[in-house]
Coordinates of C-alpha atoms and ligand atoms in Angstrom, one line a residue:
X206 CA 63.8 116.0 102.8
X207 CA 65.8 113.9 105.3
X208 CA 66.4 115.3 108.7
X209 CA 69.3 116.5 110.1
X210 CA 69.0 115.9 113.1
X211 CA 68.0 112.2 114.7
X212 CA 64.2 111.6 114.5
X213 CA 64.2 109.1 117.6
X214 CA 63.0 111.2 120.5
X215 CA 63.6 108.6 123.0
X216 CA 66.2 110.4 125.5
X217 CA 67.5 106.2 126.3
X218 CA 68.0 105.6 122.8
X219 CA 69.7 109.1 121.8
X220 CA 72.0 107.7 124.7
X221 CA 72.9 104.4 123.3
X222 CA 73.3 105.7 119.6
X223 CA 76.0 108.3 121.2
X224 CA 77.7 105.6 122.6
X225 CA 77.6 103.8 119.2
X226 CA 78.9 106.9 118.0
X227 CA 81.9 107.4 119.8
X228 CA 82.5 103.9 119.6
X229 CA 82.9 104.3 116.0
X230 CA 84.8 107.4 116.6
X231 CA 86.9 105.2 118.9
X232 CA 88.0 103.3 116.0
X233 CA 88.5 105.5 113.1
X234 CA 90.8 107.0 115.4
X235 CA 92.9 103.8 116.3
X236 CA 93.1 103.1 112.5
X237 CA 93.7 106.3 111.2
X238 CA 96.4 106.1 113.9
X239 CA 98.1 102.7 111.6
X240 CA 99.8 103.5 108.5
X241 CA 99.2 101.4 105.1
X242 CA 101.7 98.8 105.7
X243 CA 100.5 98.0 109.3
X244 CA 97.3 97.5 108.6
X245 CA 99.3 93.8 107.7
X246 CA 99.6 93.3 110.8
X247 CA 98.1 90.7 113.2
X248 CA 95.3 91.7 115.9
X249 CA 93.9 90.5 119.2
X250 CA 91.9 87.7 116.9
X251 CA 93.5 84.2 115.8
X252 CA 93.9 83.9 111.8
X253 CA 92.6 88.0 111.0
X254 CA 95.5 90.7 110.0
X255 CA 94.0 94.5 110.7
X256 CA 92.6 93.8 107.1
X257 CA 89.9 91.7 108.0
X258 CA 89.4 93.1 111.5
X259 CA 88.6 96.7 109.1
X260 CA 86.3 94.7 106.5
X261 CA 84.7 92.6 109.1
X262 CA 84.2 96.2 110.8
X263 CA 82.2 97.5 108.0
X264 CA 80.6 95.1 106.1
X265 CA 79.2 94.8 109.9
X266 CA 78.1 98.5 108.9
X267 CA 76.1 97.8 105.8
X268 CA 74.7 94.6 107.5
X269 CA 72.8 96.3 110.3
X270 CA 72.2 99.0 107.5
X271 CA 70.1 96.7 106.4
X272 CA 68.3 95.8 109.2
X273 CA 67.4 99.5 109.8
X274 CA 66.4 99.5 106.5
X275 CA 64.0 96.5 107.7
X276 CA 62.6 98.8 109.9
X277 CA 62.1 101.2 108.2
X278 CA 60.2 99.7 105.0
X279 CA 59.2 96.1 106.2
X280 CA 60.9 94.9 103.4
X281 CA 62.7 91.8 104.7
X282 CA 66.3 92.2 104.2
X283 CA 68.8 89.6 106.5
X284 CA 72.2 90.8 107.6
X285 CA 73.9 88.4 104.8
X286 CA 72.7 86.1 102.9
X287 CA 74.3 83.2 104.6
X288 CA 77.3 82.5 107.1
X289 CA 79.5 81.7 104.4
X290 CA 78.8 84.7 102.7
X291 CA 79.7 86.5 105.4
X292 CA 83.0 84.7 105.9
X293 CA 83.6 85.2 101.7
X294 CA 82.9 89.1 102.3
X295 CA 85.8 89.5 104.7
X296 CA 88.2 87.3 103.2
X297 CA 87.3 89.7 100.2
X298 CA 87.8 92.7 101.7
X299 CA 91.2 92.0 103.2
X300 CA 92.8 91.9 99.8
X301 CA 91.3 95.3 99.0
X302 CA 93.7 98.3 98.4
X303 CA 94.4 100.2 101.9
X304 CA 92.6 103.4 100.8
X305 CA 89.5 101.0 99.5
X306 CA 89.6 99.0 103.1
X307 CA 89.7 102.9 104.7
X308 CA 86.9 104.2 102.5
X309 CA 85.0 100.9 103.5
X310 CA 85.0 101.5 107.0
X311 CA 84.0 105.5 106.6
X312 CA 81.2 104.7 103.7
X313 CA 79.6 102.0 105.7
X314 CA 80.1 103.9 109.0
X315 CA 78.1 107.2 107.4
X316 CA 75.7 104.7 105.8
X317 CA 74.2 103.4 108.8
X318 CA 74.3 106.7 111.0
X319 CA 72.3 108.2 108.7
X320 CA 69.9 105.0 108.3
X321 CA 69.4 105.5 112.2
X322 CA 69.4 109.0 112.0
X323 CA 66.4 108.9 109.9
X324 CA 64.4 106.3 111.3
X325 CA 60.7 107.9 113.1
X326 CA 60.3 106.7 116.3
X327 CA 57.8 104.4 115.5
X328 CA 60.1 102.1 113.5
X329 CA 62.1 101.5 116.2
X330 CA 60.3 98.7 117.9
X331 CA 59.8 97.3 114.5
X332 CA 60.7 93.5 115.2
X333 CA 64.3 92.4 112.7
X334 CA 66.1 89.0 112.8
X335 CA 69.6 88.7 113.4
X336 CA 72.0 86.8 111.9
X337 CA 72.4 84.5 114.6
X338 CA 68.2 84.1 114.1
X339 CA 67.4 86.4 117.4
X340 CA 64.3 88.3 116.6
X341 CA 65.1 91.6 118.0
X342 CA 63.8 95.2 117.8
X343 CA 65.0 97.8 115.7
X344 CA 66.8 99.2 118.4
X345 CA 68.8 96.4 119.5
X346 CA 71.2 97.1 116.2
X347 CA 72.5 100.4 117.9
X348 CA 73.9 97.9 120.7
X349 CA 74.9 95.4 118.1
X350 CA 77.0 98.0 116.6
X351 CA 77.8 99.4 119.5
X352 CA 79.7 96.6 120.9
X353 CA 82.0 95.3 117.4
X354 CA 82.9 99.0 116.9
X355 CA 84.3 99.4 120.5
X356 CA 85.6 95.5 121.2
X357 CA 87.1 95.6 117.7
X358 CA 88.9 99.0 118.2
X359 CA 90.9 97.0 120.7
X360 CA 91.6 94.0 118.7
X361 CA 94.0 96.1 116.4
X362 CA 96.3 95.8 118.6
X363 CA 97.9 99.5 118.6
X364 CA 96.8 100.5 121.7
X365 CA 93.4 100.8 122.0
X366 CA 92.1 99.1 125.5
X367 CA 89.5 97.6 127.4
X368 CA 90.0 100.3 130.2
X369 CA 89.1 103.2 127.1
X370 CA 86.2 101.5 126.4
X371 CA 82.9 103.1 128.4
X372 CA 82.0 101.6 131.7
X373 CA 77.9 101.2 130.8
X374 CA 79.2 99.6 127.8
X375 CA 82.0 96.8 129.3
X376 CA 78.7 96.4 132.0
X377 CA 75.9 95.8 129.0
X378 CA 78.7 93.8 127.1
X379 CA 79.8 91.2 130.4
X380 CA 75.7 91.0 130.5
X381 CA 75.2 89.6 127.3
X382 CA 78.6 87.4 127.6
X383 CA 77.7 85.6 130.7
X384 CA 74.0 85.5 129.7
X385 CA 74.9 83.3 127.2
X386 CA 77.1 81.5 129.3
X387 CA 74.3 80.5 131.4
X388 CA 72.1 79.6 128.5
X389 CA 74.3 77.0 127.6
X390 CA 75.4 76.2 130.7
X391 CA 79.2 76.8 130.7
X392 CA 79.1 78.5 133.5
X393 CA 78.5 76.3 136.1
X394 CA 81.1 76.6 138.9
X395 CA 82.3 80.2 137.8
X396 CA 81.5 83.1 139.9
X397 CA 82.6 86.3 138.9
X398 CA 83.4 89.1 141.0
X399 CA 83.8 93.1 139.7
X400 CA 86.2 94.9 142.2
X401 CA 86.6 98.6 141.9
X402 CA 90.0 100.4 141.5
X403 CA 90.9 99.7 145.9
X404 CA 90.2 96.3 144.6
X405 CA 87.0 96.3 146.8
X406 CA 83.7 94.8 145.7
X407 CA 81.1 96.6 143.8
X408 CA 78.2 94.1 144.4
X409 CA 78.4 93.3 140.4
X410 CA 79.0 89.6 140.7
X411 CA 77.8 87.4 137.5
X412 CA 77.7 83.6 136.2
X413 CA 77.4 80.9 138.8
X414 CA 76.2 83.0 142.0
X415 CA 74.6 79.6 143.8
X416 CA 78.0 77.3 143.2
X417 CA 79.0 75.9 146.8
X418 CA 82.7 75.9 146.2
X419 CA 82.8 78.4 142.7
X420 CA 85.9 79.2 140.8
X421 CA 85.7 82.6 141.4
X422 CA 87.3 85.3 139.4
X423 CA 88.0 88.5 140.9
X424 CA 89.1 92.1 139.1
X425 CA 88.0 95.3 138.1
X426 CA 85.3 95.7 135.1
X427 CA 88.1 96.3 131.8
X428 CA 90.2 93.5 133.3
X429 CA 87.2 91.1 134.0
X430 CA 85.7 91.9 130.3
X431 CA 88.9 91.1 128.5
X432 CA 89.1 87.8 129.9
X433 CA 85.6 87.0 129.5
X434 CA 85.7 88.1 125.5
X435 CA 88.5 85.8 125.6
X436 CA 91.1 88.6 124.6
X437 CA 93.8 88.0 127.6
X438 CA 94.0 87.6 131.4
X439 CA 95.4 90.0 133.8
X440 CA 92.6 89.2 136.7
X441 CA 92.7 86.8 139.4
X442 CA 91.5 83.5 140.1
X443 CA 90.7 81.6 143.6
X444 CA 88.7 78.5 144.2
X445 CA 89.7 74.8 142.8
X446 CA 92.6 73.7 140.6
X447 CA 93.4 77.6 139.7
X448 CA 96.7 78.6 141.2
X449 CA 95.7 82.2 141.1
X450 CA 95.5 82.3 137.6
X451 CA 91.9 82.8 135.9
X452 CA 90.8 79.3 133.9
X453 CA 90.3 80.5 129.9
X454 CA 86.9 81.5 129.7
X455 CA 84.1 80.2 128.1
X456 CA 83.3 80.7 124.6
X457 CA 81.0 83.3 124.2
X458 CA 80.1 83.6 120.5
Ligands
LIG791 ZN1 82.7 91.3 115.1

């Protein structure tokens, strides 16, 4: 019989799957929040209507579904099949019927709680490979989710924002961001300073932290984190040829 209750017993990893939780929480309720026709609209992401932001959303579901499922049998089974694949999926799915595109996101969502929820503790450091080829264990997908469900929320574009999105989680996500950043390099020159709310430094300071004279981009956490997903700019900027406004950021995926 399948449990009811999470079999992970880790109390680090009951921690991050709440947060995937209420991220996905976060989201079904920013598009239950959109009517039918709306969901025509445009969103935070060049080229995708709320359509593909919602199928991208959970055939991102079923994909880490499978990677649990990897886990959990050591059947090898890849996130898609191939990048184009993906691409074809969502292009798919944002023609489906508005009450299919809803059911989508809830089916999916379910789907891979209850593939976590019943994974033993020992599958969890059972090694998976991403679609981007990162061999990662089990437990990174909680994170992977844990980010598109939040980040996504506030790409449909009715409301949702960085500063509702959890402080450990705009922290983890500005991690990974200028982490890869520095592993190709495109942050050379770019220092980036966290301020709290009296607009005071924290101490959190990322990307080029050796630069003699950086471009250095100063602002609290939400505001920093939008401009480094490359999803607006309210933060500012000192150091050369910046006029107090923050350069566009890197590209990050
Ligand atoms: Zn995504």
């Amino acid at each position: 019989m399948a449990a009811r209750q999470d079999l992970a017993t880790d109390p680090g990893l009951q921690e991050d799957l709440l947060q995937a939780r209420r991220g996905t929480a976060f989201f079904a309720r920013k598009l239950n929040e959109l009517t039918d026709a709306e969901l025509d609209g445009g969103t935070l992401l060049p080229d995708w209507t709320r359509r593909h932001v919602v199928a991208h959303v959970g055939y991102n579901a079923r994909a880490i579904a499978r990677l649990v499922e990897w886990a959990a049998t050591g059947v090898e089974t890849p996130m898609y099949p191939s990048p184009e694949a993906r691409n074809h999926e969502i292009n798919f799915g944002a023609t489906l019927s508005p009450i299919a595109l809803r059911n989508l996101f809830d089916h999916s969502a379910v789907c891979l709680s209850v593939e976590w929820r019943d994974l033993p503790d020992e599958n969890w450091s059972h090694q998976v490979r991403t679609a981007q080829g990162r061999t990662v264990p089990a437990s990174e997908t909680v994170w992977m989710r844990t980010r598109e469900v939040w980040v996504h929320a506030v790409d449909l574009d009715n409301g949702a924002t960085f500063t509702g999105i959890p402080a450990p989680v705009l922290e983890r996500l500005l991690k990974d961001i200028t982490g890869a950043w520095k592993t190709r390099g495109t942050d050379t020159g770019l220092l980036i300073k966290v301020t709290n709310s009296a607009g005071n430094g924290t101490g959190l300071m990322f990307g080029d932290t050796t630069a003699a004279d950086p471009t250095t981009i100063t602002g609290p956490l939400p505001a920093i984190v939008e401009w480094a997903t490359g999803r607006g700019s309210s933060i500012r900027a000192t150091g050369p040829d910046t006029n107090g406004s923050a350069p566009a950021a890197p590209k990050w995926i």
